[in-house]
Amino acid sequence: MQRYQNLLVCLNLSDQDEDLIRYARLLAERAGSRQVAFMHIMGNPEVPATVYNQYPSLIDAPDQFAIQQMEEKVRTHFGNLDHCRLSFKIISGSPLDSLLRFARSESTDLILIGRRRDTSRTRRLSEKLTHKAPCPVLVFPEGNPVRIRRIMIATDFSDHASRALDAALAFARSAQAEDLYCFHAYSVPENYEVTGQSYQDFSAFLLRQASEAYARSIQGINPGNIDLIPVFEQSGDLSSAIQNFANREKIDLVIVGARGAGSGIVDALGSTTETLLQTMALPLLSIKQKGESGQVLDLLFKK
């Protein structure tokens, strides 16, 4: 997993951070990451200038306290890795803009962000971050075990999905996963009768098409020690099919291909990624080519 050398971990200084930090440790250890930055983004409290004038220590106190909290949490749940340099960042302002600026300026390879189950705030942030970030984003909902054994990737066999499969295999190898399920859902169109085939025959035709597309997509791919398993399911609701399979097979991580901001493309798999970010309780890794949103961010943060 040489492509994941520089990680960014977003902390909110709550109990939720503990499993996220342990997950980051697992990835950094197995990927041989060289740098992990832990970041906490503080709001901008409206404190009158007269208060700051009387108590100037308030200006630096929040940052110092937050840094101490971060260091204690990381020391307890991450520990030390000889090959990995750790850094701690406290930033004030918009969470989304702050994360995008940092990831862009530091050439981040992977962003890890937690998500609470009882609030929509972190859900909205993870959705926007996945869409706009210049690198892959891994969303880790609270309550999940810290392990990566069984992985699934949703695919539509497009060129974009093929690149995501290559990245998923690299991730699975370095994470020392056991299984990688390549999941494809297909559905029979309502007007199938114009083909002259029965519902069953046309369904069988679509299944053959999917099987052939899968065979083409893995040509030249060496999965190594990973057991690459194709899965074809007939379903008209792709996001539900993915979640049902993941829950049934006790999947640890779901991988999808995410198109960057400015791609101008809206497709079934792309809209499914949005739905999964909103509803799924399992860890979700959204793969994109590094720098894919770069031009949009250059315009957004142009000085």
Coordinates of C-alpha atoms in Angstrom, one line a residue:
M1 CA 0.0 0.0 0.0
Q2 CA 2.8 2.4 -1.0
R3 CA 0.2 4.9 -2.2
Y4 CA -0.9 5.5 1.4
Q5 CA 2.2 7.0 2.9
N6 CA 0.7 10.2 4.2
L7 CA -2.5 9.9 6.4
L8 CA -4.7 12.6 7.8
V9 CA -6.9 11.6 10.8
C10 CA -9.7 13.9 11.9
L11 CA -10.5 13.9 15.6
N12 CA -13.3 15.5 17.5
L13 CA -11.9 15.0 21.0
S14 CA -14.7 12.6 22.1
D15 CA -14.8 8.9 23.1
Q16 CA -15.5 8.2 19.4
D17 CA -11.8 9.0 18.6
E18 CA -10.4 6.0 20.4
D19 CA -11.5 3.4 17.8
L20 CA -10.6 5.7 14.9
I21 CA -7.1 6.2 16.3
R22 CA -6.7 2.4 16.6
Y23 CA -8.0 2.0 13.1
A24 CA -5.4 4.5 11.9
R25 CA -2.7 2.6 13.7
L26 CA -3.8 -0.6 11.9
L27 CA -3.6 1.0 8.5
A28 CA -0.4 2.9 9.2
E29 CA 1.3 -0.3 10.5
R30 CA 0.3 -2.5 7.6
A31 CA 0.8 0.2 4.9
G32 CA 4.2 1.3 6.2
S33 CA 2.9 4.9 6.3
R34 CA 5.6 7.5 6.9
Q35 CA 3.5 10.3 8.3
V36 CA 0.2 10.5 10.2
A37 CA -1.3 13.9 10.9
F38 CA -4.0 14.1 13.6
M39 CA -6.2 17.2 13.3
H40 CA -8.9 18.8 15.4
I41 CA -10.9 21.7 14.0
M42 CA -12.1 24.2 16.5
G43 CA -15.0 26.6 15.9
N44 CA -14.6 30.3 16.2
P45 CA -16.3 31.3 19.5
E46 CA -17.5 34.9 19.6
V47 CA -15.6 36.3 22.5
P48 CA -15.6 40.1 23.0
A49 CA -12.3 41.8 22.5
T50 CA -12.6 43.3 26.0
V51 CA -12.5 39.8 27.5
Y52 CA -9.4 38.9 25.5
N53 CA -7.8 42.1 26.6
Q54 CA -8.4 41.2 30.3
Y55 CA -7.6 37.5 29.9
P56 CA -5.0 37.3 27.0
S57 CA -4.2 33.7 28.0
L58 CA -7.6 32.7 26.5
I59 CA -6.2 33.1 23.0
D60 CA -3.8 30.2 23.3
A61 CA -5.4 28.1 26.0
P62 CA -7.9 26.2 23.8
D63 CA -5.2 25.2 21.4
Q64 CA -2.8 24.0 24.1
F65 CA -5.5 22.0 25.9
A66 CA -6.7 20.4 22.6
I67 CA -3.1 19.4 21.7
Q68 CA -2.6 17.8 25.1
Q69 CA -5.8 15.8 24.7
M70 CA -4.8 14.7 21.2
E71 CA -1.4 13.6 22.3
E72 CA -2.7 11.7 25.3
K73 CA -5.3 9.8 23.1
V74 CA -2.7 9.0 20.4
R75 CA -0.1 7.9 23.0
T76 CA -2.7 5.5 24.5
H77 CA -4.4 4.1 21.3
F78 CA -1.8 4.6 18.6
G79 CA 1.5 4.2 20.3
N80 CA 4.7 4.5 18.3
L81 CA 5.7 3.2 14.9
D82 CA 9.4 3.4 14.1
H83 CA 8.7 4.2 10.4
C84 CA 6.0 6.8 11.1
R85 CA 6.2 10.4 12.1
L86 CA 3.3 11.8 14.0
S87 CA 2.1 15.4 14.0
F88 CA -0.8 17.3 15.7
K89 CA -2.7 20.1 14.2
I90 CA -5.3 22.5 15.7
I91 CA -7.1 24.6 13.2
S92 CA -9.9 27.1 13.6
G93 CA -12.6 27.7 11.0
S94 CA -14.8 25.8 8.6
P95 CA -14.2 22.0 9.0
L96 CA -14.6 21.3 5.3
D97 CA -12.4 24.1 4.1
S98 CA -9.8 23.4 6.7
L99 CA -9.5 19.7 5.8
L100 CA -9.5 20.4 2.0
R101 CA -6.8 23.1 2.4
F102 CA -4.6 20.8 4.6
A103 CA -5.0 17.8 2.3
R104 CA -4.2 19.8 -0.7
S105 CA -1.1 21.6 0.8
E106 CA 0.3 18.4 2.4
S107 CA -0.4 16.1 -0.5
T108 CA -2.4 13.8 1.7
D109 CA -2.9 10.2 0.4
L110 CA -5.8 9.2 2.6
I111 CA -8.2 11.0 5.0
L112 CA -9.8 9.1 7.9
I113 CA -12.9 10.6 9.5
G114 CA -15.2 9.2 12.2
R115 CA -19.0 9.5 12.1
R116 CA -21.3 9.5 15.0
R117 CA -24.6 7.6 14.7
D118 CA -26.7 10.1 16.6
T119 CA -26.0 13.3 14.6
S120 CA -26.3 14.4 11.0
R121 CA -23.5 16.9 11.3
T122 CA -20.6 14.5 10.8
R123 CA -22.6 12.7 8.2
R124 CA -22.9 15.9 6.1
L125 CA -19.2 16.7 6.5
S126 CA -18.2 13.2 5.4
E127 CA -20.4 13.4 2.3
K128 CA -19.0 16.8 1.3
L129 CA -15.4 15.7 2.1
T130 CA -15.7 12.5 0.0
H131 CA -17.0 14.5 -2.9
K132 CA -14.4 17.3 -2.8
A133 CA -11.3 15.9 -1.3
P134 CA -8.2 15.5 -3.6
C135 CA -7.6 11.9 -2.3
P136 CA -9.5 8.8 -1.0
V137 CA -11.6 9.2 2.1
L138 CA -12.3 6.5 4.7
V139 CA -15.4 7.1 6.9
F140 CA -15.4 5.0 10.1
P141 CA -18.8 5.0 11.9
E142 CA -18.6 4.6 15.6
G143 CA -19.2 1.1 17.1
N144 CA -17.3 -0.9 14.4
P145 CA -14.6 -3.4 15.3
V146 CA -11.0 -2.4 14.4
R147 CA -10.2 -5.1 11.8
I148 CA -9.9 -5.5 8.1
R149 CA -10.4 -9.1 7.1
R150 CA -13.3 -9.2 4.7
I151 CA -13.6 -6.4 2.1
M152 CA -16.1 -5.8 -0.7
I153 CA -16.0 -3.4 -3.6
A154 CA -19.1 -2.4 -5.5
T155 CA -18.4 -2.2 -9.3
D156 CA -20.2 -1.5 -12.5
F157 CA -17.2 -2.6 -14.6
S158 CA -16.6 0.9 -16.0
D159 CA -13.0 2.2 -16.5
H160 CA -13.4 4.2 -13.3
A161 CA -14.5 1.1 -11.4
S162 CA -11.6 -0.9 -12.8
R163 CA -9.2 1.7 -11.3
A164 CA -11.0 1.4 -8.0
L165 CA -10.6 -2.4 -8.1
D166 CA -6.9 -2.0 -8.6
A167 CA -6.7 0.4 -5.6
A168 CA -8.9 -2.0 -3.6
L169 CA -6.6 -4.9 -4.3
A170 CA -3.6 -2.9 -3.2
F171 CA -5.4 -1.9 -0.1
A172 CA -6.5 -5.5 0.7
R173 CA -2.9 -6.8 0.2
S174 CA -1.3 -4.4 2.5
A175 CA -4.1 -4.6 5.1
Q176 CA -3.6 -8.4 5.0
A177 CA -7.2 -9.0 4.3
E178 CA -8.5 -12.5 3.6
D179 CA -11.3 -11.9 1.1
L180 CA -12.2 -9.3 -1.5
Y181 CA -15.7 -9.6 -2.8
C182 CA -16.3 -8.0 -6.2
F183 CA -20.0 -7.1 -6.0
H184 CA -22.2 -6.2 -9.0
A185 CA -26.0 -5.7 -8.9
Y186 CA -28.1 -5.8 -12.1
S187 CA -31.8 -5.3 -12.8
V188 CA -34.1 -6.3 -15.6
P189 CA -35.6 -3.2 -17.3
E190 CA -39.4 -2.7 -17.3
N191 CA -39.5 -2.8 -21.1
Y192 CA -37.6 -6.1 -21.4
E193 CA -40.5 -7.6 -23.4
V194 CA -39.5 -5.6 -26.5
T195 CA -36.4 -7.9 -26.8
G196 CA -38.7 -10.9 -27.4
Q197 CA -37.3 -12.7 -24.4
S198 CA -39.0 -13.8 -21.2
Y199 CA -38.2 -12.2 -17.9
Q200 CA -36.1 -15.2 -16.8
D201 CA -34.2 -15.4 -20.1
F202 CA -33.4 -11.7 -20.1
S203 CA -32.2 -11.9 -16.5
A204 CA -30.0 -14.8 -17.4
F205 CA -28.6 -12.8 -20.3
L206 CA -27.7 -9.9 -18.0
L207 CA -26.0 -12.3 -15.6
R208 CA -23.9 -13.7 -18.5
Q209 CA -23.0 -10.1 -19.5
A210 CA -21.9 -9.3 -15.9
S211 CA -19.9 -12.5 -15.7
E212 CA -18.1 -11.7 -18.9
A213 CA -17.5 -8.1 -17.9
Y214 CA -16.0 -9.3 -14.6
A215 CA -13.7 -11.7 -16.4
R216 CA -12.4 -8.9 -18.6
S217 CA -12.0 -6.5 -15.6
I218 CA -9.6 -8.9 -13.8
Q219 CA -7.4 -9.8 -16.8
G220 CA -3.8 -9.2 -15.9
I221 CA -4.6 -8.7 -12.2
N222 CA -2.6 -10.7 -9.7
P223 CA -4.6 -10.9 -6.4
G224 CA -1.7 -12.5 -4.5
N225 CA -2.9 -14.1 -1.3
I226 CA -6.3 -12.3 -1.5
D227 CA -9.2 -14.5 -2.3
L228 CA -11.0 -12.5 -5.1
I229 CA -14.7 -13.5 -5.1
P230 CA -17.2 -12.3 -7.7
V231 CA -20.8 -11.7 -6.6
F232 CA -23.7 -11.0 -8.9
E233 CA -27.1 -10.1 -7.5
Q234 CA -30.3 -9.1 -9.2
S235 CA -31.6 -6.0 -7.5
G236 CA -33.3 -2.7 -8.4
D237 CA -31.9 -1.0 -5.4
L238 CA -28.1 -0.9 -5.5
S239 CA -27.4 0.7 -2.1
S240 CA -29.8 -1.7 -0.3
A241 CA -28.2 -4.7 -2.1
I242 CA -24.7 -3.6 -1.1
Q243 CA -25.7 -3.1 2.6
N244 CA -27.7 -6.4 2.8
F245 CA -24.8 -8.3 1.4
A246 CA -22.2 -6.6 3.6
N247 CA -24.3 -7.3 6.7
R248 CA -25.0 -10.9 5.7
E249 CA -21.4 -11.7 5.0
K250 CA -20.0 -9.7 8.0
I251 CA -17.9 -7.4 5.7
D252 CA -15.4 -5.2 7.6
L253 CA -15.0 -2.5 4.9
V254 CA -16.9 -1.5 1.8
I255 CA -15.1 0.2 -1.0
V256 CA -16.7 2.3 -3.8
G257 CA -15.3 4.4 -6.5
A258 CA -16.0 8.2 -6.0
R259 CA -15.7 10.7 -8.8
G260 CA -14.1 14.0 -7.8
A261 CA -15.8 17.4 -7.8
G262 CA -16.0 18.9 -11.2
S263 CA -16.2 15.5 -13.0
G264 CA -19.5 16.5 -14.4
I265 CA -20.6 12.9 -14.2
V266 CA -23.6 11.5 -12.3
D267 CA -24.1 7.7 -12.6
A268 CA -25.8 4.9 -10.7
L269 CA -22.7 4.0 -8.7
G270 CA -21.9 7.6 -7.9
S271 CA -25.4 8.3 -6.5
T272 CA -25.2 5.0 -4.6
T273 CA -22.0 6.3 -2.9
E274 CA -23.9 9.3 -1.7
T275 CA -26.7 7.0 -0.3
L276 CA -24.2 4.8 1.4
L277 CA -22.5 7.7 3.1
Q278 CA -25.9 8.8 4.5
T279 CA -27.2 5.4 5.7
M280 CA -24.5 2.7 6.1
A281 CA -23.2 1.8 9.5
L282 CA -20.0 0.0 8.2
P283 CA -16.7 1.6 7.3
L284 CA -16.7 3.0 3.8
L285 CA -13.6 3.8 1.7
S286 CA -14.3 6.0 -1.3
I287 CA -11.6 5.6 -3.9
K288 CA -10.5 8.3 -6.3
Q289 CA -7.4 9.1 -8.2
K290 CA -5.2 11.4 -6.1
G291 CA -5.5 15.0 -7.2
E292 CA -8.8 14.2 -9.1
S293 CA -10.5 17.3 -7.5
G294 CA -7.3 19.4 -7.8
Q295 CA -8.5 21.9 -10.4
V296 CA -11.7 22.7 -8.5
L297 CA -9.7 23.2 -5.2
D298 CA -7.2 25.4 -7.0
L299 CA -10.1 27.7 -8.1
L300 CA -11.8 27.4 -4.7
F301 CA -8.7 28.4 -2.7
K302 CA -7.1 30.7 -5.3
K303 CA -5.5 33.6 -3.6

